[in-house]
Amino acid sequence: MDDIIKIEPNELRTEMQKLRAEGYDFMRSLTGMDWGEEGLGVVYHLEKTATGENKVIKAVTANREKAELPTVCDIWKGAEFNEREVYDYFGIRFVGHPDMRRLFLREDWIGHPLRKDYDESLNPLRMTNEEPVDTTQYMEVQHDGSVIEKRETIFDEDEYIINIGPQHPATHGVLRFRVSLEGEIIKKLDVHCGYIHRGIEKMCESLTYPQTLALTDRLDYLGAHQNRHALCMCIEKAMGVEVSERVQYIRTIMDELQRIDSHLLFFSCLCMDLGALTAFFYGFRDREKILDIFEATTGGRLIQNYNTIGGVQADIAPDFVQKVKDFIAYLRPTLKEYHEVFTGNVIAQERMKGVGVLSREDAISFGATGGTGRASGWACDTRKRHPYSMYGKVDFKEIVHTEGDSFARYMVRMEEIMESMNIIEQLIDNIPEGDNDNFISDYYYMTVELEVTKDINDNEMFADDYNNLQTLWTSVKVNKDGTYNKIKDYENVGSSSDNTHGNVHFEKGETKTITLYYLITDEEFENETLAIDFHYYGSPCKGTLAIVHEPEEN
């Protein structure tokens, strides 16, 4: 883990401006924390995109009753919603932030649920609808150093306001946009998140490490392997567990198959929204072949539950290698049909070219990684910048376009399918042999090296059957103070952070996906975007910004 630099709240803004001037232009993560008696605060992960250098900043306020820190959302645009999230869950207000409303929870919610002193009984189940609020509050620093609270109106009475979402065709039920229209042009946009928020971070605080793995697949069924891979790597790093090369090969192949799965669904739904139903059927037909391969090995088609701490749940199916090779041989020529049917179509090009343009500088400031960043000329592929698993040993091209529009974002994903097949081809015939015929999860055979709690019965401690080994592992302790791990998800940079302090469960677990950063970019397109185009470049599978799959904890 990078060394943590602690900065006092009254110096934070000045120091952050200095870091930005030094070239730290990418804010990878902004994470709220409750350190108990030390106070409430934030951990910032910053990166200099020119060199890949990283810094971790910690800021703490000891005043729990009136927790305040200066905002950095005007330094890094991606901080805007992240600071609102921290306020929502921890009650830290950011001085100078233009909108200190809650982000995920209702405005009438009592308390802040990720604080250690939070009382769950204060919020019984509410069956009434939340009334929309058209004002926001912000805190402003006066010339004498005092801070006053002000309110500002979001929408005026004479504005024409409509909802986009949360009904399924627009945003898949996870969020809604309130937009002010002038004719067909979006003049103003207000995002409301959290419609299917299930509190996974809070759940992790009471689960053991192996138990948390079941939640990662459910963060996004199109990135199940990558999400679980990231959490396993985080825990393995904290425990000092070495993962076998065979496992590394299998994890990398599964991640790339999952990426193709995701991009095929993206292609299919985008085509459907633009009226190209033939292409829609092509994509779903071919995606089924990947799901069949997954099912033969993992038993699942969406929820995989495959990666485990130190290994994978089961060995690959006997015909896995041949089926993967057959699929790649089939898909290469089929992709040409995709482009003949859809990519070159004049309607598709007119609807995507020049629409939703995002500059490279804004992509970095917003933290819009993944295909969105690379379509804007930002070479941000984590597999290249911070190689993990087998990515440092395979040859593949990072797909980068410079136009920054919806068509470029589409092409990045389509070309990435080809690169994923190239990666798989380099690995599939070279998977190292395993030590046993079935389970290749190394941790089953490493339990004697790990510290466990003392409340395990002797018969469980030394049992050699599968169930008791699972019981043993639910009590494994992690002794390091914290780890941060990043991984390239199918669509973005996902990360997991782990602050453990020697516990058998997460003291504070944080999952970060790119969705929240993509939501902020939507505001960049105000005053220039047609409402109909917003649907296509702004929704997840039906557009190119991929914002629909709202993370459970972002």
Short mmCIF file of N, CA, C and O in Angstrom, two decimals, residues 162-243:
data_model
loop_
_atom_site.label_atom_id
_atom_site.label_comp_id
_atom_site.label_asym_id
_atom_site.label_seq_id
_atom_site.Cartn_x
_atom_site.Cartn_y
_atom_site.Cartn_z
N ILE A 162 -39.07 17.22 -16.63
CA ILE A 162 -39.55 15.86 -16.84
C ILE A 162 -38.60 14.89 -16.13
O ILE A 162 -37.47 15.23 -15.80
N ASN A 163 -39.08 13.67 -15.91
CA ASN A 163 -38.26 12.60 -15.34
C ASN A 163 -37.77 11.68 -16.44
O ASN A 163 -38.53 11.31 -17.34
N ILE A 164 -36.48 11.32 -16.39
CA ILE A 164 -35.94 10.23 -17.20
C ILE A 164 -35.54 9.15 -16.20
O ILE A 164 -34.58 9.29 -15.46
N GLY A 165 -36.28 8.06 -16.18
CA GLY A 165 -36.12 7.03 -15.16
C GLY A 165 -37.04 7.33 -13.98
O GLY A 165 -37.67 8.37 -13.93
N PRO A 166 -37.14 6.42 -13.01
CA PRO A 166 -36.37 5.17 -12.93
C PRO A 166 -37.03 3.99 -13.66
O PRO A 166 -36.61 2.86 -13.46
N GLN A 167 -38.04 4.25 -14.50
CA GLN A 167 -38.67 3.13 -15.20
C GLN A 167 -37.65 2.41 -16.07
O GLN A 167 -36.70 3.00 -16.56
N HIS A 168 -37.87 1.14 -16.29
CA HIS A 168 -36.86 0.26 -16.89
C HIS A 168 -36.33 0.72 -18.24
O HIS A 168 -35.12 0.68 -18.46
N PRO A 169 -37.13 1.16 -19.18
CA PRO A 169 -36.56 1.49 -20.50
C PRO A 169 -35.50 2.58 -20.46
O PRO A 169 -34.64 2.63 -21.33
N ALA A 170 -35.55 3.46 -19.48
CA ALA A 170 -34.60 4.57 -19.47
C ALA A 170 -33.37 4.27 -18.62
O ALA A 170 -32.25 4.43 -19.08
N THR A 171 -33.56 3.83 -17.41
CA THR A 171 -32.41 3.67 -16.50
C THR A 171 -32.44 2.36 -15.71
O THR A 171 -31.76 2.24 -14.70
N HIS A 172 -33.23 1.39 -16.15
CA HIS A 172 -33.23 0.05 -15.53
C HIS A 172 -33.58 0.09 -14.05
O HIS A 172 -33.19 -0.80 -13.31
N GLY A 173 -34.27 1.11 -13.61
CA GLY A 173 -34.78 1.11 -12.25
C GLY A 173 -33.83 1.55 -11.17
O GLY A 173 -34.21 1.59 -10.00
N VAL A 174 -32.59 1.91 -11.51
CA VAL A 174 -31.62 2.18 -10.46
C VAL A 174 -31.51 3.66 -10.10
O VAL A 174 -31.00 4.00 -9.04
N LEU A 175 -31.94 4.54 -10.97
CA LEU A 175 -31.83 5.97 -10.68
C LEU A 175 -32.76 6.73 -11.61
O LEU A 175 -33.35 6.17 -12.53
N ARG A 176 -32.91 8.01 -11.33
CA ARG A 176 -33.70 8.86 -12.24
C ARG A 176 -33.02 10.21 -12.38
O ARG A 176 -32.27 10.65 -11.50
N PHE A 177 -33.30 10.85 -13.51
CA PHE A 177 -32.82 12.19 -13.78
C PHE A 177 -34.01 13.13 -13.86
O PHE A 177 -34.98 12.84 -14.56
N ARG A 178 -33.94 14.23 -13.15
CA ARG A 178 -34.91 15.31 -13.35
C ARG A 178 -34.23 16.32 -14.27
O ARG A 178 -33.15 16.82 -13.96
N VAL A 179 -34.85 16.56 -15.41
CA VAL A 179 -34.22 17.42 -16.41
C VAL A 179 -35.13 18.58 -16.76
O VAL A 179 -36.35 18.44 -16.84
N SER A 180 -34.51 19.73 -16.96
CA SER A 180 -35.22 20.92 -17.41
C SER A 180 -34.99 21.05 -18.91
O SER A 180 -33.85 21.06 -19.37
N LEU A 181 -36.07 21.13 -19.66
CA LEU A 181 -35.99 21.17 -21.11
C LEU A 181 -36.33 22.55 -21.65
O LEU A 181 -37.21 23.24 -21.13
N GLU A 182 -35.64 22.91 -22.71
CA GLU A 182 -36.01 24.06 -23.53
C GLU A 182 -36.17 23.53 -24.94
O GLU A 182 -35.20 23.33 -25.67
N GLY A 183 -37.42 23.27 -25.32
CA GLY A 183 -37.66 22.52 -26.54
C GLY A 183 -37.21 21.09 -26.31
O GLY A 183 -37.69 20.42 -25.39
N GLU A 184 -36.27 20.60 -27.12
CA GLU A 184 -35.72 19.26 -26.93
C GLU A 184 -34.33 19.29 -26.33
O GLU A 184 -33.66 18.25 -26.22
N ILE A 185 -33.85 20.46 -25.95
CA ILE A 185 -32.51 20.60 -25.40
C ILE A 185 -32.55 20.53 -23.87
O ILE A 185 -33.36 21.20 -23.22
N ILE A 186 -31.68 19.70 -23.30
CA ILE A 186 -31.57 19.63 -21.84
C ILE A 186 -30.79 20.84 -21.35
O ILE A 186 -29.62 21.02 -21.68
N LYS A 187 -31.43 21.66 -20.53
CA LYS A 187 -30.79 22.87 -20.00
C LYS A 187 -30.20 22.65 -18.61
O LYS A 187 -29.26 23.32 -18.21
N LYS A 188 -30.79 21.72 -17.87
CA LYS A 188 -30.34 21.49 -16.50
C LYS A 188 -30.69 20.06 -16.13
O LYS A 188 -31.70 19.51 -16.60
N LEU A 189 -29.86 19.46 -15.26
CA LEU A 189 -30.05 18.05 -14.94
C LEU A 189 -29.78 17.82 -13.46
O LEU A 189 -28.80 18.33 -12.91
N ASP A 190 -30.65 17.06 -12.80
CA ASP A 190 -30.50 16.75 -11.38
C ASP A 190 -30.61 15.24 -11.21
O ASP A 190 -31.62 14.63 -11.57
N VAL A 191 -29.55 14.61 -10.68
CA VAL A 191 -29.47 13.15 -10.57
C VAL A 191 -29.97 12.69 -9.21
O VAL A 191 -29.59 13.24 -8.18
N HIS A 192 -30.79 11.65 -9.21
CA HIS A 192 -31.26 11.01 -7.98
C HIS A 192 -30.87 9.54 -8.01
O HIS A 192 -31.36 8.77 -8.85
N CYS A 193 -29.98 9.13 -7.10
CA CYS A 193 -29.45 7.77 -7.09
C CYS A 193 -30.08 6.95 -5.97
O CYS A 193 -30.87 7.45 -5.17
N GLY A 194 -29.70 5.68 -5.94
CA GLY A 194 -29.99 4.85 -4.78
C GLY A 194 -31.28 4.07 -4.80
O GLY A 194 -31.71 3.56 -3.77
N TYR A 195 -31.92 3.92 -5.97
CA TYR A 195 -33.22 3.25 -5.99
C TYR A 195 -33.13 1.77 -5.65
O TYR A 195 -34.08 1.18 -5.15
N ILE A 196 -32.00 1.11 -5.97
CA ILE A 196 -31.85 -0.31 -5.58
C ILE A 196 -30.60 -0.49 -4.73
O ILE A 196 -29.95 -1.51 -4.76
N HIS A 197 -30.28 0.51 -3.96
CA HIS A 197 -29.10 0.45 -3.08
C HIS A 197 -29.38 -0.52 -1.95
O HIS A 197 -30.38 -0.41 -1.24
N ARG A 198 -28.47 -1.51 -1.76
CA ARG A 198 -28.72 -2.56 -0.76
C ARG A 198 -27.74 -2.55 0.40
O ARG A 198 -27.71 -3.47 1.20
N GLY A 199 -26.89 -1.54 0.48
CA GLY A 199 -26.04 -1.40 1.66
C GLY A 199 -24.97 -2.45 1.80
O GLY A 199 -24.72 -2.95 2.91
N ILE A 200 -24.30 -2.81 0.71
CA ILE A 200 -23.31 -3.88 0.77
C ILE A 200 -22.13 -3.51 1.67
O ILE A 200 -21.60 -4.36 2.39
N GLU A 201 -21.70 -2.25 1.64
CA GLU A 201 -20.59 -1.86 2.52
C GLU A 201 -20.93 -2.10 3.97
O GLU A 201 -20.11 -2.59 4.75
N LYS A 202 -22.13 -1.73 4.36
CA LYS A 202 -22.54 -1.93 5.75
C LYS A 202 -22.62 -3.42 6.09
O LYS A 202 -22.22 -3.85 7.17
N MET A 203 -23.11 -4.21 5.17
CA MET A 203 -23.20 -5.65 5.39
C MET A 203 -21.81 -6.26 5.60
O MET A 203 -21.64 -7.17 6.41
N CYS A 204 -20.82 -5.75 4.87
CA CYS A 204 -19.47 -6.33 4.96
C CYS A 204 -18.88 -6.16 6.36
O CYS A 204 -18.00 -6.95 6.76
N GLU A 205 -19.32 -5.17 7.11
CA GLU A 205 -18.76 -4.94 8.44
C GLU A 205 -19.09 -6.06 9.41
O GLU A 205 -18.43 -6.22 10.42
N SER A 206 -20.12 -6.85 9.11
CA SER A 206 -20.52 -7.92 10.02
C SER A 206 -20.30 -9.30 9.40
O SER A 206 -20.71 -10.31 9.97
N LEU A 207 -19.63 -9.36 8.24
CA LEU A 207 -19.37 -10.64 7.58
C LEU A 207 -17.88 -10.96 7.64
O LEU A 207 -17.04 -10.07 7.66
N THR A 208 -17.56 -12.24 7.64
CA THR A 208 -16.16 -12.65 7.55
C THR A 208 -15.71 -12.48 6.10
O THR A 208 -16.50 -12.30 5.19
N TYR A 209 -14.41 -12.58 5.88
CA TYR A 209 -13.87 -12.35 4.54
C TYR A 209 -14.46 -13.28 3.49
O TYR A 209 -14.90 -12.83 2.43
N PRO A 210 -14.48 -14.60 3.71
CA PRO A 210 -15.09 -15.47 2.69
C PRO A 210 -16.56 -15.16 2.46
O PRO A 210 -17.06 -15.30 1.34
N GLN A 211 -17.28 -14.74 3.51
CA GLN A 211 -18.70 -14.44 3.34
C GLN A 211 -18.95 -13.23 2.45
O GLN A 211 -19.96 -13.15 1.77
N THR A 212 -18.02 -12.27 2.46
CA THR A 212 -18.22 -11.08 1.64
C THR A 212 -18.13 -11.36 0.14
O THR A 212 -18.65 -10.61 -0.67
N LEU A 213 -17.47 -12.47 -0.21
CA LEU A 213 -17.27 -12.75 -1.63
C LEU A 213 -18.59 -12.93 -2.38
O LEU A 213 -18.69 -12.59 -3.56
N ALA A 214 -19.60 -13.46 -1.70
CA ALA A 214 -20.88 -13.70 -2.36
C ALA A 214 -21.54 -12.40 -2.82
O ALA A 214 -22.38 -12.42 -3.72
N LEU A 215 -21.17 -11.29 -2.21
CA LEU A 215 -21.81 -10.02 -2.54
C LEU A 215 -21.22 -9.40 -3.80
O LEU A 215 -21.90 -8.64 -4.50
N THR A 216 -19.96 -9.70 -4.10
CA THR A 216 -19.30 -9.00 -5.21
C THR A 216 -19.91 -9.35 -6.56
O THR A 216 -20.01 -8.49 -7.44
N ASP A 217 -20.31 -10.60 -6.74
CA ASP A 217 -20.93 -10.99 -8.02
C ASP A 217 -22.21 -10.21 -8.27
O ASP A 217 -22.61 -10.01 -9.42
N ARG A 218 -22.85 -9.77 -7.20
CA ARG A 218 -24.13 -9.09 -7.31
C ARG A 218 -23.99 -7.58 -7.49
O ARG A 218 -24.99 -6.88 -7.63
N LEU A 219 -22.75 -7.07 -7.41
CA LEU A 219 -22.55 -5.66 -7.70
C LEU A 219 -22.94 -5.35 -9.14
O LEU A 219 -23.51 -4.32 -9.44
N ASP A 220 -22.59 -6.26 -10.04
CA ASP A 220 -22.92 -6.10 -11.45
C ASP A 220 -22.75 -7.45 -12.11
O ASP A 220 -21.64 -7.97 -12.19
N TYR A 221 -23.83 -8.01 -12.60
CA TYR A 221 -23.74 -9.35 -13.16
C TYR A 221 -22.93 -9.38 -14.45
O TYR A 221 -22.56 -10.45 -14.92
N LEU A 222 -22.63 -8.22 -15.04
CA LEU A 222 -21.78 -8.19 -16.24
C LEU A 222 -20.31 -8.04 -15.88
O LEU A 222 -19.46 -8.00 -16.77
N GLY A 223 -20.01 -7.96 -14.60
CA GLY A 223 -18.62 -7.90 -14.15
C GLY A 223 -18.40 -8.77 -12.94
O GLY A 223 -17.60 -8.45 -12.08
N ALA A 224 -19.13 -9.90 -12.87
CA ALA A 224 -19.07 -10.74 -11.68
C ALA A 224 -17.67 -11.26 -11.42
O ALA A 224 -17.18 -11.24 -10.29
N HIS A 225 -17.01 -11.77 -12.46
CA HIS A 225 -15.66 -12.31 -12.27
C HIS A 225 -14.68 -11.22 -11.84
O HIS A 225 -13.88 -11.41 -10.92
N GLN A 226 -14.74 -10.06 -12.49
CA GLN A 226 -13.78 -9.01 -12.16
C GLN A 226 -14.00 -8.45 -10.77
O GLN A 226 -13.05 -8.18 -10.04
N ASN A 227 -15.25 -8.25 -10.38
CA ASN A 227 -15.53 -7.71 -9.05
C ASN A 227 -15.02 -8.64 -7.96
O ASN A 227 -14.41 -8.22 -6.97
N ARG A 228 -15.28 -9.92 -8.13
CA ARG A 228 -14.84 -10.89 -7.13
C ARG A 228 -13.32 -11.05 -7.17
O ARG A 228 -12.68 -11.22 -6.12
N HIS A 229 -12.74 -10.97 -8.35
CA HIS A 229 -11.30 -11.03 -8.51
C HIS A 229 -10.63 -9.89 -7.73
O HIS A 229 -9.64 -10.10 -7.03
N ALA A 230 -11.20 -8.69 -7.83
CA ALA A 230 -10.62 -7.54 -7.14
C ALA A 230 -10.63 -7.73 -5.63
O ALA A 230 -9.63 -7.46 -4.95
N LEU A 231 -11.75 -8.21 -5.09
CA LEU A 231 -11.83 -8.40 -3.64
C LEU A 231 -10.89 -9.52 -3.18
O LEU A 231 -10.22 -9.39 -2.15
N CYS A 232 -10.82 -10.61 -3.94
CA CYS A 232 -9.90 -11.69 -3.58
C CYS A 232 -8.46 -11.19 -3.57
O CYS A 232 -7.69 -11.51 -2.66
N MET A 233 -8.08 -10.41 -4.58
CA MET A 233 -6.73 -9.87 -4.63
C MET A 233 -6.44 -8.97 -3.44
O MET A 233 -5.34 -8.97 -2.90
N CYS A 234 -7.45 -8.20 -3.04
CA CYS A 234 -7.28 -7.29 -1.90
C CYS A 234 -7.01 -8.09 -0.62
O CYS A 234 -6.08 -7.78 0.13
N ILE A 235 -7.81 -9.11 -0.38
CA ILE A 235 -7.64 -9.93 0.83
C ILE A 235 -6.34 -10.72 0.76
O ILE A 235 -5.60 -10.83 1.75
N GLU A 236 -6.02 -11.27 -0.41
CA GLU A 236 -4.77 -12.03 -0.58
C GLU A 236 -3.56 -11.14 -0.33
O GLU A 236 -2.58 -11.57 0.28
N LYS A 237 -3.64 -9.90 -0.80
CA LYS A 237 -2.53 -8.97 -0.59
C LYS A 237 -2.35 -8.68 0.90
O LYS A 237 -1.22 -8.65 1.41
N ALA A 238 -3.44 -8.49 1.61
CA ALA A 238 -3.36 -8.20 3.04
C ALA A 238 -2.83 -9.39 3.83
O ALA A 238 -2.14 -9.23 4.83
N MET A 239 -3.15 -10.60 3.38
CA MET A 239 -2.74 -11.80 4.09
C MET A 239 -1.37 -12.30 3.65
O MET A 239 -0.80 -13.19 4.28
N GLY A 240 -0.86 -11.77 2.54
CA GLY A 240 0.41 -12.26 2.02
C GLY A 240 0.30 -13.62 1.37
O GLY A 240 1.25 -14.40 1.37
N VAL A 241 -0.87 -13.93 0.80
CA VAL A 241 -1.11 -15.23 0.19
C VAL A 241 -0.60 -15.22 -1.25
O VAL A 241 -0.92 -14.32 -2.03
N GLU A 242 0.21 -16.21 -1.61
CA GLU A 242 0.69 -16.39 -2.98
C GLU A 242 -0.32 -17.25 -3.74
O GLU A 242 -0.69 -18.34 -3.31
N VAL A 243 -0.76 -16.76 -4.88
CA VAL A 243 -1.72 -17.49 -5.70
C VAL A 243 -0.96 -18.22 -6.80
O VAL A 243 -0.07 -17.65 -7.44
#
